[in-house]
mmCIF file of C-alpha atoms and ligand atoms in Angstrom:
data_model
loop_
_atom_site.group_PDB
_atom_site.id
_atom_site.type_symbol
_atom_site.label_atom_id
_atom_site.label_comp_id
_atom_site.label_asym_id
_atom_site.label_seq_id
_atom_site.Cartn_x
_atom_site.Cartn_y
_atom_site.Cartn_z
ATOM 1 C CA MET G 1 -0.048 11.524 -15.934
ATOM 2 C CA LYS G 2 2.154 9.051 -17.803
ATOM 3 C CA LEU G 3 2.039 6.094 -15.490
ATOM 4 C CA GLU G 4 4.276 3.237 -16.570
ATOM 5 C CA ILE G 5 3.055 0.202 -14.545
ATOM 6 C CA GLU G 6 5.179 -2.891 -14.324
ATOM 7 C CA TYR G 7 4.165 -5.964 -12.364
ATOM 8 C CA ARG G 8 5.819 -9.209 -11.595
ATOM 9 C CA GLU G 9 5.004 -12.201 -13.722
ATOM 10 C CA GLY G 10 2.457 -14.321 -11.917
ATOM 11 C CA LEU G 11 1.197 -11.282 -10.020
ATOM 12 C CA GLN G 12 -1.786 -10.727 -12.285
ATOM 13 C CA LEU G 13 -3.665 -7.642 -11.279
ATOM 14 C CA PRO G 14 -7.441 -8.240 -11.450
ATOM 15 C CA ASP G 15 -9.390 -6.487 -14.247
ATOM 16 C CA GLY G 16 -9.996 -2.841 -13.711
ATOM 17 C CA TRP G 17 -7.132 -2.322 -11.234
ATOM 18 C CA LEU G 18 -4.818 -0.724 -13.726
ATOM 19 C CA ALA G 19 -7.547 1.698 -14.812
ATOM 20 C CA LEU G 20 -8.099 2.546 -11.085
ATOM 21 C CA MET G 21 -4.410 3.212 -10.631
ATOM 22 C CA ARG G 22 -4.421 5.582 -13.584
ATOM 23 C CA ALA G 23 -7.496 7.336 -12.220
ATOM 24 C CA ALA G 24 -5.719 7.719 -8.834
ATOM 25 C CA ALA G 25 -2.602 9.133 -10.527
ATOM 26 C CA ASP G 26 -4.647 11.647 -12.607
ATOM 27 C CA ALA G 27 -6.471 12.765 -9.476
ATOM 28 C CA ALA G 28 -3.199 13.309 -7.625
ATOM 29 C CA GLU G 29 -1.871 15.302 -10.559
ATOM 30 C CA ARG G 30 -5.090 17.441 -10.542
ATOM 31 C CA VAL G 31 -5.051 17.952 -6.751
ATOM 32 C CA GLU G 32 -1.352 18.961 -6.830
ATOM 33 C CA GLN G 33 -1.956 21.123 -9.909
ATOM 34 C CA LEU G 34 1.259 19.972 -11.599
ATOM 35 C CA PRO G 35 2.589 22.633 -13.834
ATOM 36 C CA GLN G 36 4.119 20.125 -16.243
ATOM 37 C CA PRO G 37 3.037 16.709 -17.548
ATOM 38 C CA ALA G 38 4.592 14.096 -15.340
ATOM 39 C CA ALA G 39 5.861 10.557 -15.755
ATOM 40 C CA VAL G 40 6.148 7.939 -12.998
ATOM 41 C CA HIS G 41 7.214 4.355 -13.016
ATOM 42 C CA VAL G 42 5.426 1.960 -10.664
ATOM 43 C CA LEU G 43 6.478 -1.589 -9.853
ATOM 44 C CA VAL G 44 3.781 -3.765 -8.291
ATOM 45 C CA THR G 45 5.401 -6.689 -6.659
ATOM 46 C CA ASP G 46 5.430 -8.948 -3.558
ATOM 47 C CA ASP G 47 6.817 -8.757 -0.111
ATOM 48 C CA ALA G 48 10.028 -10.753 -0.984
ATOM 49 C CA GLU G 49 11.015 -8.169 -3.771
ATOM 50 C CA ILE G 50 10.033 -5.028 -1.911
ATOM 51 C CA TRP G 51 12.138 -6.367 1.017
ATOM 52 C CA SER G 52 15.227 -6.823 -1.152
ATOM 53 C CA ILE G 53 14.751 -3.391 -2.728
ATOM 54 C CA ASN G 54 14.311 -1.860 0.779
ATOM 55 C CA ARG G 55 17.469 -3.583 1.916
ATOM 56 C CA SER G 56 19.627 -2.517 -1.086
ATOM 57 C CA MET G 57 18.385 0.978 -1.609
ATOM 58 C CA ARG G 58 17.618 2.061 1.921
ATOM 59 C CA GLN G 59 19.500 -0.427 4.139
ATOM 60 C CA VAL G 60 16.198 -1.291 5.832
ATOM 61 C CA ASP G 61 15.999 -5.026 6.292
ATOM 62 C CA ARG G 62 12.246 -5.673 6.145
ATOM 63 C CA ALA G 63 9.253 -5.804 3.763
ATOM 64 C CA THR G 64 7.014 -2.717 3.617
ATOM 65 C CA ASP G 65 3.868 -1.556 1.869
ATOM 66 C CA VAL G 66 5.222 1.199 -0.509
ATOM 67 C CA LEU G 67 8.573 2.736 -1.335
ATOM 68 C CA SER G 68 9.087 5.873 -3.324
ATOM 69 C CA PHE G 69 12.272 7.203 -4.977
ATOM 70 C CA PRO G 70 11.949 10.806 -6.248
ATOM 71 C CA THR G 71 14.220 12.027 -8.952
ATOM 72 C CA VAL G 72 13.542 15.801 -8.324
ATOM 73 C CA SER G 73 14.872 17.321 -5.136
ATOM 74 C CA TYR G 74 12.575 20.143 -4.029
ATOM 75 C CA PRO G 75 13.860 23.111 -2.045
ATOM 76 C CA GLN G 76 12.861 22.962 1.641
ATOM 77 C CA GLY G 77 9.193 23.653 2.148
ATOM 78 C CA THR G 78 8.257 23.432 -1.568
ATOM 79 C CA HIS G 79 6.532 20.728 -3.634
ATOM 80 C CA ALA G 80 5.966 20.068 -7.301
ATOM 81 C CA GLY G 81 2.829 22.284 -7.663
ATOM 82 C CA CYS G 82 4.687 25.417 -6.592
ATOM 83 C CA VAL G 83 8.017 25.132 -8.469
ATOM 84 C CA PRO G 84 7.017 25.478 -12.192
ATOM 85 C CA VAL G 85 10.453 26.857 -13.043
ATOM 86 C CA LEU G 86 12.331 24.031 -11.390
ATOM 87 C CA LEU G 87 10.126 21.447 -13.118
ATOM 88 C CA SER G 88 10.421 23.047 -16.539
ATOM 89 C CA ARG G 89 14.195 22.598 -16.236
ATOM 90 C CA GLU G 90 13.615 18.930 -15.577
ATOM 91 C CA TYR G 91 11.356 18.525 -18.584
ATOM 92 C CA ASP G 92 12.426 15.668 -20.779
ATOM 93 C CA PRO G 93 11.446 16.080 -24.485
ATOM 94 C CA ASP G 94 12.023 12.396 -25.217
ATOM 95 C CA ILE G 95 9.102 11.430 -22.989
ATOM 96 C CA ASN G 96 7.316 14.734 -23.273
ATOM 97 C CA ALA G 97 7.081 14.969 -19.494
ATOM 98 C CA VAL G 98 9.009 15.483 -16.318
ATOM 99 C CA TYR G 99 10.185 12.158 -14.852
ATOM 100 C CA LEU G 100 9.210 12.307 -11.123
ATOM 101 C CA GLY G 101 10.612 8.986 -10.007
ATOM 102 C CA ASP G 102 9.754 5.414 -9.050
ATOM 103 C CA ILE G 103 7.225 3.798 -6.726
ATOM 104 C CA VAL G 104 7.256 0.194 -5.529
ATOM 105 C CA ILE G 105 4.106 -1.415 -4.023
ATOM 106 C CA SER G 106 3.810 -4.719 -2.354
ATOM 107 C CA LEU G 107 0.636 -6.573 -3.253
ATOM 108 C CA ASP G 108 1.014 -8.827 -0.232
ATOM 109 C CA HIS G 109 0.878 -5.719 1.938
ATOM 110 C CA VAL G 110 -2.097 -4.348 -0.112
ATOM 111 C CA ARG G 111 -4.084 -7.456 0.606
ATOM 112 C CA GLN G 112 -2.987 -7.660 4.263
ATOM 113 C CA GLN G 113 -3.726 -4.041 5.028
ATOM 114 C CA ALA G 114 -7.017 -4.067 3.192
ATOM 115 C CA ALA G 115 -8.201 -6.965 5.355
ATOM 116 C CA GLU G 116 -6.923 -5.098 8.404
ATOM 117 C CA TYR G 117 -8.853 -1.904 7.530
ATOM 118 C CA GLY G 118 -11.924 -3.796 6.415
ATOM 119 C CA HIS G 119 -11.985 -2.470 2.833
ATOM 120 C CA ARG G 120 -11.399 -3.678 -0.642
ATOM 121 C CA PRO G 121 -7.801 -4.348 -1.750
ATOM 122 C CA GLU G 122 -8.107 -1.938 -4.775
ATOM 123 C CA ARG G 123 -8.800 0.896 -2.318
ATOM 124 C CA GLU G 124 -5.643 0.088 -0.484
ATOM 125 C CA LEU G 125 -3.691 -0.122 -3.712
ATOM 126 C CA CYS G 126 -4.937 3.322 -4.731
ATOM 127 C CA TYR G 127 -4.137 4.727 -1.250
ATOM 128 C CA LEU G 128 -0.544 3.301 -1.427
ATOM 129 C CA LEU G 129 -0.012 4.684 -4.961
ATOM 130 C CA THR G 130 -1.412 8.055 -3.908
ATOM 131 C CA HIS G 131 0.861 8.175 -0.952
ATOM 132 C CA GLY G 132 3.859 7.296 -3.124
ATOM 133 C CA LEU G 133 2.908 9.941 -5.671
ATOM 134 C CA PHE G 134 2.708 12.699 -3.029
ATOM 135 C CA HIS G 135 6.235 11.680 -1.848
ATOM 136 C CA LEU G 136 7.269 12.128 -5.421
ATOM 137 C CA PHE G 137 5.663 15.539 -5.525
ATOM 138 C CA GLY G 138 7.853 16.537 -2.522
ATOM 139 C CA TYR G 139 5.573 15.913 0.480
ATOM 140 C CA ASP G 140 6.740 14.174 3.666
ATOM 141 C CA HIS G 141 5.438 13.142 7.004
ATOM 142 C CA ILE G 142 8.305 13.578 9.383
ATOM 143 C CA THR G 143 6.690 16.464 11.415
ATOM 144 C CA ASP G 144 3.101 16.465 12.570
ATOM 145 C CA ALA G 145 2.454 19.636 10.454
ATOM 146 C CA ASP G 146 3.907 18.136 7.311
ATOM 147 C CA ARG G 147 1.997 14.834 7.876
ATOM 148 C CA ALA G 148 -1.289 16.648 8.235
ATOM 149 C CA ILE G 149 -0.688 18.542 4.932
ATOM 150 C CA MET G 150 0.282 15.326 3.226
ATOM 151 C CA ARG G 151 -2.824 13.491 4.522
ATOM 152 C CA LYS G 152 -5.127 16.277 3.415
ATOM 153 C CA MET G 153 -3.751 16.112 -0.153
ATOM 154 C CA GLU G 154 -4.051 12.245 -0.275
ATOM 155 C CA GLU G 155 -7.523 12.412 1.150
ATOM 156 C CA GLN G 156 -8.671 15.109 -1.359
ATOM 157 C CA SER G 157 -7.182 13.044 -4.159
ATOM 158 C CA LEU G 158 -8.810 9.806 -3.130
ATOM 159 C CA THR G 159 -12.152 11.489 -2.482
ATOM 160 C CA ASP G 160 -12.002 12.828 -6.088
ATOM 161 C CA ILE G 161 -12.178 9.241 -7.400
ATOM 162 C CA GLN G 162 -14.384 7.985 -4.564
ATOM 163 C CA MET G 163 -11.600 5.794 -3.364
ATOM 164 C CA GLU G 164 -11.151 6.720 0.251
ATOM 165 C CA ARG G 165 -9.920 4.000 2.536
ATOM 166 C CA PHE G 166 -13.529 3.318 3.652
ATOM 167 C CA ASP G 167 -17.046 3.920 2.478
ATOM 168 C CA ARG G 168 -17.824 7.516 3.443
ATOM 169 C CA SER G 169 -21.462 7.301 2.576
ATOM 170 C CA GLU G 170 -22.012 4.232 4.796
ATOM 171 C CA LEU G 171 -20.352 6.009 7.750
ATOM 172 C CA ILE G 172 -22.462 9.036 7.233
ATOM 173 C CA GLN G 173 -25.729 6.973 6.902
ATOM 174 C CA ARG G 174 -24.929 5.155 10.126
ATOM 175 C CA ALA G 175 -24.302 8.496 11.921
ATOM 176 C CA LYS G 176 -27.697 9.736 10.611
ATOM 177 C CA ASP G 177 -29.323 6.518 11.862
ATOM 178 C CA ALA G 178 -27.715 6.878 15.261
ATOM 179 C CA MET G 179 -29.026 10.411 15.459
ATOM 180 C CA THR G 180 -32.560 9.111 15.652
ATOM 181 C CA TYR G 181 -31.739 7.689 19.095
ATOM 182 C CA SER G 182 -30.551 11.130 20.437
ATOM 183 C CA TYR G 183 -31.835 11.778 23.936
ATOM 184 C CA SER G 184 -31.985 15.589 23.853
ATOM 185 C CA PRO G 185 -35.143 16.801 25.669
ATOM 186 C CA TYR G 186 -33.338 19.987 26.836
ATOM 187 C CA SER G 187 -31.509 21.307 23.766
ATOM 188 C CA HIS G 188 -33.597 19.412 21.089
ATOM 189 C CA TYR G 189 -30.280 19.373 19.162
ATOM 190 C CA ARG G 190 -29.977 15.897 17.897
ATOM 191 C CA VAL G 191 -26.524 14.432 17.125
ATOM 192 C CA GLY G 192 -25.385 11.076 15.783
ATOM 193 C CA ALA G 193 -21.874 9.720 15.205
ATOM 194 C CA CYS G 194 -20.303 6.730 13.668
ATOM 195 C CA LEU G 195 -16.658 6.033 14.449
ATOM 196 C CA LEU G 196 -14.627 3.671 12.184
ATOM 197 C CA ALA G 197 -11.909 1.674 13.986
ATOM 198 C CA LYS G 198 -8.851 0.353 12.229
ATOM 199 C CA SER G 199 -10.231 -3.072 12.743
ATOM 200 C CA GLY G 200 -12.917 -2.195 10.249
ATOM 201 C CA LYS G 201 -15.655 -2.211 12.903
ATOM 202 C CA MET G 202 -17.921 0.800 13.205
ATOM 203 C CA TYR G 203 -19.322 2.166 16.513
ATOM 204 C CA THR G 204 -22.284 4.516 16.619
ATOM 205 C CA GLY G 205 -23.381 6.949 19.269
ATOM 206 C CA CYS G 206 -25.874 9.716 19.990
ATOM 207 C CA ASN G 207 -25.945 12.661 22.429
ATOM 208 C CA ILE G 208 -27.414 11.729 25.797
ATOM 209 C CA GLU G 209 -28.591 14.694 27.827
ATOM 210 C CA ASN G 210 -29.332 14.934 31.567
ATOM 211 C CA ALA G 211 -31.459 17.074 33.820
ATOM 212 C CA SER G 212 -28.225 18.212 35.478
ATOM 213 C CA TYR G 213 -27.021 19.559 32.088
ATOM 214 C CA GLY G 214 -23.326 19.000 32.861
ATOM 215 C CA ALA G 215 -23.798 15.240 32.882
ATOM 216 C CA THR G 216 -24.636 15.366 29.114
ATOM 217 C CA ASN G 217 -22.570 13.184 26.798
ATOM 218 C CA CYS G 218 -21.966 14.058 23.202
ATOM 219 C CA ALA G 219 -22.570 11.690 20.346
ATOM 220 C CA GLU G 220 -18.864 11.507 19.382
ATOM 221 C CA ARG G 221 -17.845 10.493 22.909
ATOM 222 C CA THR G 222 -20.630 8.015 23.169
ATOM 223 C CA ALA G 223 -19.341 6.244 20.033
ATOM 224 C CA LEU G 224 -15.694 6.533 21.259
ATOM 225 C CA PHE G 225 -16.367 5.214 24.702
ATOM 226 C CA LYS G 226 -18.307 2.328 23.281
ATOM 227 C CA ALA G 227 -15.411 1.473 21.053
ATOM 228 C CA VAL G 228 -12.656 1.888 23.581
ATOM 229 C CA SER G 229 -14.559 -0.219 26.099
ATOM 230 C CA GLU G 230 -14.733 -2.950 23.611
ATOM 231 C CA GLY G 231 -10.928 -3.014 23.128
ATOM 232 C CA GLU G 232 -10.519 -0.670 20.223
ATOM 233 C CA ARG G 233 -7.560 1.754 20.392
ATOM 234 C CA GLU G 234 -7.021 2.881 16.783
ATOM 235 C CA PHE G 235 -9.401 4.807 14.610
ATOM 236 C CA VAL G 236 -9.630 5.927 10.977
ATOM 237 C CA ALA G 237 -12.656 8.282 10.675
ATOM 238 C CA ILE G 238 -15.710 9.581 12.372
ATOM 239 C CA ALA G 239 -18.930 10.881 10.803
ATOM 240 C CA VAL G 240 -21.068 13.345 12.828
ATOM 241 C CA ALA G 241 -24.672 13.992 11.711
ATOM 242 C CA THR G 242 -26.766 16.904 12.804
ATOM 243 C CA GLU G 243 -30.041 18.322 11.549
ATOM 244 C CA LYS G 244 -30.073 22.009 10.700
ATOM 245 C CA TYR G 245 -26.354 23.083 10.261
ATOM 246 C CA LEU G 246 -23.145 21.182 9.897
ATOM 247 C CA GLY G 247 -21.948 20.468 13.465
ATOM 248 C CA TRP G 248 -18.269 20.127 14.078
ATOM 249 C CA PRO G 249 -17.322 18.264 17.280
ATOM 250 C CA CYS G 250 -17.004 20.298 20.456
ATOM 251 C CA GLY G 251 -13.657 20.897 22.077
ATOM 252 C CA ILE G 252 -14.073 18.164 24.671
ATOM 253 C CA CYS G 253 -14.773 15.593 21.939
ATOM 254 C CA ARG G 254 -11.831 16.791 19.886
ATOM 255 C CA GLN G 255 -9.587 16.257 22.847
ATOM 256 C CA ALA G 256 -11.090 12.874 23.685
ATOM 257 C CA LEU G 257 -10.712 11.650 20.070
ATOM 258 C CA TYR G 258 -7.176 13.127 19.806
ATOM 259 C CA GLU G 259 -6.005 10.811 22.567
ATOM 260 C CA PHE G 260 -6.421 7.831 20.333
ATOM 261 C CA ALA G 261 -6.319 9.214 16.748
ATOM 262 C CA PRO G 262 -4.664 12.582 16.107
ATOM 263 C CA ASP G 263 -4.935 11.860 12.344
ATOM 264 C CA LEU G 264 -8.651 10.889 12.436
ATOM 265 C CA LEU G 265 -10.687 12.051 9.533
ATOM 266 C CA VAL G 266 -13.597 14.030 10.854
ATOM 267 C CA ILE G 267 -16.712 14.148 8.580
ATOM 268 C CA VAL G 268 -19.652 16.317 9.345
ATOM 269 C CA ALA G 269 -23.014 15.753 7.530
ATOM 270 C CA CYS G 270 -26.313 17.502 7.608
ATOM 271 C CA GLY G 271 -28.928 16.550 5.005
ATOM 272 C CA ASP G 272 -27.092 16.382 1.745
ATOM 273 C CA GLN G 273 -24.351 18.747 2.947
ATOM 274 C CA GLU G 274 -21.021 17.571 4.159
ATOM 275 C CA ASP G 275 -17.534 18.639 4.977
ATOM 276 C CA SER G 276 -14.393 17.012 6.342
ATOM 277 C CA ALA G 277 -11.132 17.850 8.117
ATOM 278 C CA CYS G 278 -8.187 16.110 9.769
ATOM 279 C CA LEU G 279 -8.461 16.192 13.621
ATOM 280 C CA ARG G 280 -5.036 17.737 13.844
ATOM 281 C CA ASP G 281 -6.363 20.744 11.985
ATOM 282 C CA LEU G 282 -9.321 20.954 14.295
ATOM 283 C CA LEU G 283 -7.120 20.804 17.341
ATOM 284 C CA PRO G 284 -3.842 22.555 16.509
ATOM 285 C CA HIS G 285 -0.920 22.113 18.894
ATOM 286 C CA GLY G 286 -3.098 19.416 20.509
ATOM 287 C CA PHE G 287 -2.062 17.809 23.826
ATOM 288 C CA GLY G 288 -1.690 14.086 22.971
ATOM 289 C CA ALA G 289 -1.174 10.834 24.650
ATOM 290 C CA ALA G 290 2.340 9.808 25.695
ATOM 291 C CA ALA G 291 2.837 7.748 22.550
ATOM 292 C CA ASP G 292 2.040 10.791 20.392
ATOM 293 C CA ILE G 293 4.349 13.044 22.354
ATOM 294 C CA LEU G 294 7.225 10.516 22.491
ATOM 295 C CA GLY G 295 6.773 9.816 18.841
ATOM 296 C CA ARG G 296 7.635 13.389 17.927
ATOM 297 C CA GLU G 297 11.108 14.163 16.731
HETATM 298 N N1 THU J 301 -23.321 17.766 21.209
HETATM 299 C C1 THU J 301 -22.864 16.700 20.617
HETATM 300 O O1 THU J 301 -23.463 15.629 20.686
HETATM 301 N N2 THU J 301 -21.653 16.774 19.958
HETATM 302 C C2 THU J 301 -20.923 17.921 19.898
HETATM 303 O O2 THU J 301 -19.719 17.863 19.424
HETATM 304 C C3 THU J 301 -21.497 19.177 20.239
HETATM 305 C C4 THU J 301 -22.677 19.094 21.190
HETATM 306 C C5 THU J 301 -24.589 17.699 21.839
HETATM 307 C C6 THU J 301 -24.531 17.831 23.350
HETATM 308 C C7 THU J 301 -25.903 18.354 23.708
HETATM 309 O O3 THU J 301 -26.759 17.221 23.907
HETATM 310 C C8 THU J 301 -26.342 19.111 22.550
HETATM 311 O O4 THU J 301 -25.484 18.687 21.494
HETATM 312 C C9 THU J 301 -26.373 20.612 22.726
HETATM 313 O O5 THU J 301 -25.105 20.989 23.176
#
């Protein structure tokens, strides 16, 4: 992808960040399977400038993390990867690409959100760029279903360049370590989990069985209840480790997790095998907390 990156004077981007942004854009292009070479302009700026752009272009009087201004209008329900004819009409021979639009990112928000999520700022920058790019490709997050699709594309794209919003291998390793504490004398099925809160803290858990089988607690809920009972309410991802086969969370755990984090990334790991999915896809038409229901339009 032709990524034209502009940044405010004085806002020097550390070495390597431009290359990371290009890698993120190329990954998004691959994941979307763009039928034409694309060009995008990115302005990396500060809160003051993104605020003024937000006010003048969108009449929203506040700073934000990322803004995107698509030039192509996609027919309802379509996106760049599935409209080759439309995009070929937009092809600009002068730049030898289809100009998809502009993205503005606030570096102040990048730093602030990276600290909040407990990861490196370059990861947050790549995430915001990827998010903006998928908007330019025609994705949106107004409905739950659209949001789940967009998140999946973003996740796939960031995973491609090992730039997820957290360190996946660390989460998996901690889940595997937690599995060693499993108390499972009845099923002998050992499970470990590691839940990442938005605060950046990780909470581990194992399954804890009981002679009256029904009193058993799964690893995922052990981790969740530890976290919630220490004040956490928002979560980013959970890794679940099992021994013989990949073990997706049971229905009760899906419901318990959905209460706090419908968009949770669920990673399952077994030996060197792994897979992942968004919780919304694991619990379609999920029954959510009041905030989630009231948030729906
Ligand atoms: N188990 C979990 O820990 N998580 C799941 O999502 C599925 C089941 C545990 C509970 C029980 O100790 C054992 O696996 C067999 O059901």
